[in-house]
Amino acid sequence: MPNMSLWLSSLALAIATSVSAQTLPAKDPAPNNVPSVQALIGKMSQNAAHINYRGSFTYQNQNSIELQSFRVEHWIEDGIEHDRFLFLNGPERLIVRDGQPIDCKAMGDELLQGSFAKLGANLVKMDQLYQFEIRGRERIAGRWSRVLQVIPKDPYRYGYLLSIDEETGLVLKSWLIDENARPLERYQFISIDLNPDVNQMKGRSSSHQHKAVADVTPCNPTEVGKPSAWQLGWIPPGFAFAGERKLANGQTMLMYTDGLTTFSVFIEPTTAPVPEGQGKRGATLAYMSRLTLKDTTYRLNVVGEIPIAAAAKIAQNITGL
């Protein structure tokens, strides 16, 4: 058996060396090749949606110490995007998303969490809402990335720290941060394969998996129009109506996005007492309120990745047409 004291000393030295290495900048193979914000965002917009890839990533939110793991698979077939999200913790669950052309401009598409493929296209148009700054380079999943800080210009949305792969434009790490610079949600690739076997991904299935099909937002934002029966007297600057759905339980769902952040309003007539207040999981806030119109009481829920100040003001300014 090796000498325990010597083994512990070697372990301590290895840890100390590792910590020191993390506190110093990694060797930069291209220190003078700093892209502009516009070039970096443009790469996200032009390249990411057209790439086939498979990888694993971790996710954690503010309300839980548990680190969740996922496998994601993305490929293009005949000009159509396909995504698979497999939960690697707990029961086997698979989310399937098929059927949107890669040039789709649907405003509500970002309501599907987990895909950053179209983030770049949206960011290009949002310099009136956010300030963008490049904060250096780092290695994520063995690949060099540029760190982009997204700073909101008003108190009605959150900020981001995004690590963007220099070669592909894929977002390899994302931190969603509040007004006090505290992380609300963290997402990070730990491995990624840019040359996956597409046939293997298409054929992957398991009898033990619970399969859910994610809804795909129609690709016609210019024809979205306005809500059919409701009016929001105030929404945060830069947000736009992204669609309306009638749910099976009688609720009306109104969707809004600024291209990066989303929120939805759920409206339901009720004769039961309506609880009021708020709940939060990570960055997702649920603000509950009630509205009375023409002797009918409605339950209101504003749900999205927005601060409480924005959700409360939205709920307070909803009226019927």
PDB file of N, CA and C in Angstrom, residues 29-79:
ATOM      1  N   PRO A  29      -5.015  30.651 -28.244  1.00  0.00           N
ATOM      2  CA  PRO A  29      -4.361  30.396 -29.527  1.00  0.00           C
ATOM      3  C   PRO A  29      -4.547  31.520 -30.538  1.00  0.00           C
ATOM      4  N   ALA A  30      -5.472  32.450 -30.281  1.00  0.00           N
ATOM      5  CA  ALA A  30      -5.712  33.549 -31.229  1.00  0.00           C
ATOM      6  C   ALA A  30      -6.029  34.825 -30.451  1.00  0.00           C
ATOM      7  N   PRO A  31      -5.046  35.359 -29.696  1.00  0.00           N
ATOM      8  CA  PRO A  31      -5.331  36.480 -28.792  1.00  0.00           C
ATOM      9  C   PRO A  31      -5.732  37.764 -29.492  1.00  0.00           C
ATOM     10  N   ASN A  32      -5.321  37.930 -30.750  1.00  0.00           N
ATOM     11  CA  ASN A  32      -5.614  39.192 -31.444  1.00  0.00           C
ATOM     12  C   ASN A  32      -6.825  39.102 -32.353  1.00  0.00           C
ATOM     13  N   ASN A  33      -7.422  37.930 -32.434  1.00  0.00           N
ATOM     14  CA  ASN A  33      -8.564  37.731 -33.324  1.00  0.00           C
ATOM     15  C   ASN A  33      -9.866  37.889 -32.538  1.00  0.00           C
ATOM     16  N   VAL A  34     -10.178  39.107 -32.148  1.00  0.00           N
ATOM     17  CA  VAL A  34     -11.364  39.389 -31.344  1.00  0.00           C
ATOM     18  C   VAL A  34     -12.498  39.838 -32.261  1.00  0.00           C
ATOM     19  N   PRO A  35     -13.580  39.070 -32.343  1.00  0.00           N
ATOM     20  CA  PRO A  35     -14.687  39.461 -33.231  1.00  0.00           C
ATOM     21  C   PRO A  35     -15.478  40.622 -32.645  1.00  0.00           C
ATOM     22  N   SER A  36     -16.169  41.337 -33.497  1.00  0.00           N
ATOM     23  CA  SER A  36     -17.095  42.351 -33.019  1.00  0.00           C
ATOM     24  C   SER A  36     -18.340  41.671 -32.479  1.00  0.00           C
ATOM     25  N   VAL A  37     -19.115  42.412 -31.696  1.00  0.00           N
ATOM     26  CA  VAL A  37     -20.381  41.872 -31.203  1.00  0.00           C
ATOM     27  C   VAL A  37     -21.273  41.478 -32.378  1.00  0.00           C
ATOM     28  N   GLN A  38     -21.311  42.322 -33.398  1.00  0.00           N
ATOM     29  CA  GLN A  38     -22.163  42.046 -34.547  1.00  0.00           C
ATOM     30  C   GLN A  38     -21.733  40.769 -35.264  1.00  0.00           C
ATOM     31  N   ALA A  39     -20.424  40.561 -35.390  1.00  0.00           N
ATOM     32  CA  ALA A  39     -19.938  39.350 -36.070  1.00  0.00           C
ATOM     33  C   ALA A  39     -20.258  38.105 -35.259  1.00  0.00           C
ATOM     34  N   LEU A  40     -20.106  38.205 -33.934  1.00  0.00           N
ATOM     35  CA  LEU A  40     -20.380  37.050 -33.079  1.00  0.00           C
ATOM     36  C   LEU A  40     -21.858  36.683 -33.113  1.00  0.00           C
ATOM     37  N   ILE A  41     -22.705  37.689 -33.003  1.00  0.00           N
ATOM     38  CA  ILE A  41     -24.147  37.441 -33.043  1.00  0.00           C
ATOM     39  C   ILE A  41     -24.562  36.948 -34.429  1.00  0.00           C
ATOM     40  N   GLY A  42     -23.931  37.514 -35.459  1.00  0.00           N
ATOM     41  CA  GLY A  42     -24.242  37.072 -36.812  1.00  0.00           C
ATOM     42  C   GLY A  42     -23.930  35.605 -37.029  1.00  0.00           C
ATOM     43  N   LYS A  43     -22.850  35.120 -36.425  1.00  0.00           N
ATOM     44  CA  LYS A  43     -22.509  33.706 -36.548  1.00  0.00           C
ATOM     45  C   LYS A  43     -23.565  32.841 -35.883  1.00  0.00           C
ATOM     46  N   MET A  44     -24.076  33.293 -34.738  1.00  0.00           N
ATOM     47  CA  MET A  44     -25.162  32.568 -34.088  1.00  0.00           C
ATOM     48  C   MET A  44     -26.369  32.486 -35.010  1.00  0.00           C
ATOM     49  N   SER A  45     -26.665  33.605 -35.667  1.00  0.00           N
ATOM     50  CA  SER A  45     -27.853  33.697 -36.505  1.00  0.00           C
ATOM     51  C   SER A  45     -27.742  32.831 -37.749  1.00  0.00           C
ATOM     52  N   GLN A  46     -26.563  32.831 -38.377  1.00  0.00           N
ATOM     53  CA  GLN A  46     -26.428  32.220 -39.693  1.00  0.00           C
ATOM     54  C   GLN A  46     -26.093  30.731 -39.642  1.00  0.00           C
ATOM     55  N   ASN A  47     -25.365  30.305 -38.611  1.00  0.00           N
ATOM     56  CA  ASN A  47     -24.788  28.964 -38.643  1.00  0.00           C
ATOM     57  C   ASN A  47     -25.497  27.938 -37.781  1.00  0.00           C
ATOM     58  N   ALA A  48     -25.931  28.331 -36.579  1.00  0.00           N
ATOM     59  CA  ALA A  48     -26.293  27.343 -35.568  1.00  0.00           C
ATOM     60  C   ALA A  48     -27.436  26.428 -35.999  1.00  0.00           C
ATOM     61  N   ALA A  49     -28.458  26.970 -36.638  1.00  0.00           N
ATOM     62  CA  ALA A  49     -29.627  26.166 -36.978  1.00  0.00           C
ATOM     63  C   ALA A  49     -29.335  25.144 -38.073  1.00  0.00           C
ATOM     64  N   HIS A  50     -28.219  25.311 -38.793  1.00  0.00           N
ATOM     65  CA  HIS A  50     -27.928  24.437 -39.925  1.00  0.00           C
ATOM     66  C   HIS A  50     -26.969  23.306 -39.569  1.00  0.00           C
ATOM     67  N   ILE A  51     -26.625  23.159 -38.307  1.00  0.00           N
ATOM     68  CA  ILE A  51     -25.607  22.198 -37.889  1.00  0.00           C
ATOM     69  C   ILE A  51     -26.244  20.954 -37.281  1.00  0.00           C
ATOM     70  N   ASN A  52     -25.744  19.800 -37.672  1.00  0.00           N
ATOM     71  CA  ASN A  52     -26.108  18.562 -36.998  1.00  0.00           C
ATOM     72  C   ASN A  52     -25.181  18.382 -35.797  1.00  0.00           C
ATOM     73  N   TYR A  53     -25.736  18.087 -34.636  1.00  0.00           N
ATOM     74  CA  TYR A  53     -24.894  17.869 -33.468  1.00  0.00           C
ATOM     75  C   TYR A  53     -25.618  16.988 -32.455  1.00  0.00           C
ATOM     76  N   ARG A  54     -24.808  16.397 -31.593  1.00  0.00           N
ATOM     77  CA  ARG A  54     -25.313  15.605 -30.483  1.00  0.00           C
ATOM     78  C   ARG A  54     -24.418  15.898 -29.283  1.00  0.00           C
ATOM     79  N   GLY A  55     -25.019  16.081 -28.118  1.00  0.00           N
ATOM     80  CA  GLY A  55     -24.196  16.380 -26.953  1.00  0.00           C
ATOM     81  C   GLY A  55     -24.951  16.174 -25.659  1.00  0.00           C
ATOM     82  N   SER A  56     -24.240  16.380 -24.573  1.00  0.00           N
ATOM     83  CA  SER A  56     -24.824  16.307 -23.238  1.00  0.00           C
ATOM     84  C   SER A  56     -24.619  17.639 -22.543  1.00  0.00           C
ATOM     85  N   PHE A  57     -25.620  18.064 -21.774  1.00  0.00           N
ATOM     86  CA  PHE A  57     -25.492  19.309 -21.036  1.00  0.00           C
ATOM     87  C   PHE A  57     -26.103  19.172 -19.653  1.00  0.00           C
ATOM     88  N   THR A  58     -25.696  20.057 -18.766  1.00  0.00           N
ATOM     89  CA  THR A  58     -26.236  20.091 -17.410  1.00  0.00           C
ATOM     90  C   THR A  58     -27.092  21.335 -17.236  1.00  0.00           C
ATOM     91  N   TYR A  59     -28.032  21.247 -16.298  1.00  0.00           N
ATOM     92  CA  TYR A  59     -28.948  22.358 -16.026  1.00  0.00           C
ATOM     93  C   TYR A  59     -29.188  22.435 -14.522  1.00  0.00           C
ATOM     94  N   GLN A  60     -29.217  23.656 -14.010  1.00  0.00           N
ATOM     95  CA  GLN A  60     -29.513  23.875 -12.591  1.00  0.00           C
ATOM     96  C   GLN A  60     -30.228  25.202 -12.454  1.00  0.00           C
ATOM     97  N   ASN A  61     -31.238  25.250 -11.579  1.00  0.00           N
ATOM     98  CA  ASN A  61     -31.904  26.526 -11.324  1.00  0.00           C
ATOM     99  C   ASN A  61     -31.704  26.957  -9.879  1.00  0.00           C
ATOM    100  N   GLN A  62     -32.097  28.195  -9.606  1.00  0.00           N
ATOM    101  CA  GLN A  62     -31.850  28.827  -8.315  1.00  0.00           C
ATOM    102  C   GLN A  62     -32.517  28.099  -7.161  1.00  0.00           C
ATOM    103  N   ASN A  63     -33.618  27.425  -7.412  1.00  0.00           N
ATOM    104  CA  ASN A  63     -34.410  26.823  -6.349  1.00  0.00           C
ATOM    105  C   ASN A  63     -34.011  25.396  -6.004  1.00  0.00           C
ATOM    106  N   SER A  64     -33.028  24.857  -6.679  1.00  0.00           N
ATOM    107  CA  SER A  64     -32.678  23.466  -6.440  1.00  0.00           C
ATOM    108  C   SER A  64     -31.170  23.285  -6.492  1.00  0.00           C
ATOM    109  N   ILE A  65     -30.645  22.494  -5.565  1.00  0.00           N
ATOM    110  CA  ILE A  65     -29.220  22.191  -5.591  1.00  0.00           C
ATOM    111  C   ILE A  65     -28.934  21.022  -6.527  1.00  0.00           C
ATOM    112  N   GLU A  66     -29.997  20.356  -7.003  1.00  0.00           N
ATOM    113  CA  GLU A  66     -29.824  19.204  -7.878  1.00  0.00           C
ATOM    114  C   GLU A  66     -29.360  19.640  -9.263  1.00  0.00           C
ATOM    115  N   LEU A  67     -28.324  18.981  -9.748  1.00  0.00           N
ATOM    116  CA  LEU A  67     -27.818  19.237 -11.089  1.00  0.00           C
ATOM    117  C   LEU A  67     -28.431  18.211 -12.037  1.00  0.00           C
ATOM    118  N   GLN A  68     -29.220  18.675 -12.992  1.00  0.00           N
ATOM    119  CA  GLN A  68     -29.887  17.777 -13.935  1.00  0.00           C
ATOM    120  C   GLN A  68     -29.044  17.630 -15.201  1.00  0.00           C
ATOM    121  N   SER A  69     -29.139  16.455 -15.817  1.00  0.00           N
ATOM    122  CA  SER A  69     -28.362  16.181 -17.024  1.00  0.00           C
ATOM    123  C   SER A  69     -29.296  15.785 -18.164  1.00  0.00           C
ATOM    124  N   PHE A  70     -28.920  16.182 -19.374  1.00  0.00           N
ATOM    125  CA  PHE A  70     -29.731  15.915 -20.555  1.00  0.00           C
ATOM    126  C   PHE A  70     -28.828  15.550 -21.730  1.00  0.00           C
ATOM    127  N   ARG A  71     -29.401  14.822 -22.667  1.00  0.00           N
ATOM    128  CA  ARG A  71     -28.759  14.629 -23.960  1.00  0.00           C
ATOM    129  C   ARG A  71     -29.613  15.316 -25.009  1.00  0.00           C
ATOM    130  N   VAL A  72     -28.989  16.055 -25.889  1.00  0.00           N
ATOM    131  CA  VAL A  72     -29.706  16.747 -26.948  1.00  0.00           C
ATOM    132  C   VAL A  72     -29.176  16.267 -28.286  1.00  0.00           C
ATOM    133  N   GLU A  73     -30.073  16.084 -29.240  1.00  0.00           N
ATOM    134  CA  GLU A  73     -29.710  15.697 -30.598  1.00  0.00           C
ATOM    135  C   GLU A  73     -30.448  16.615 -31.567  1.00  0.00           C
ATOM    136  N   HIS A  74     -29.722  17.172 -32.511  1.00  0.00           N
ATOM    137  CA  HIS A  74     -30.303  18.116 -33.462  1.00  0.00           C
ATOM    138  C   HIS A  74     -29.779  17.788 -34.855  1.00  0.00           C
ATOM    139  N   TRP A  75     -30.695  17.689 -35.824  1.00  0.00           N
ATOM    140  CA  TRP A  75     -30.265  17.448 -37.197  1.00  0.00           C
ATOM    141  C   TRP A  75     -31.254  18.051 -38.181  1.00  0.00           C
ATOM    142  N   ILE A  76     -30.754  18.224 -39.407  1.00  0.00           N
ATOM    143  CA  ILE A  76     -31.555  18.763 -40.506  1.00  0.00           C
ATOM    144  C   ILE A  76     -31.765  17.651 -41.524  1.00  0.00           C
ATOM    145  N   GLU A  77     -33.009  17.485 -41.950  1.00  0.00           N
ATOM    146  CA  GLU A  77     -33.324  16.495 -42.979  1.00  0.00           C
ATOM    147  C   GLU A  77     -34.324  17.104 -43.957  1.00  0.00           C
ATOM    148  N   ASP A  78     -33.911  17.225 -45.209  1.00  0.00           N
ATOM    149  CA  ASP A  78     -34.760  17.831 -46.247  1.00  0.00           C
ATOM    150  C   ASP A  78     -35.199  19.243 -45.852  1.00  0.00           C
ATOM    151  N   GLY A  79     -34.280  19.991 -45.242  1.00  0.00           N
ATOM    152  CA  GLY A  79     -34.569  21.371 -44.872  1.00  0.00           C
ATOM    153  C   GLY A  79     -35.424  21.548 -43.637  1.00  0.00           C
TER     154      GLY A  79
END
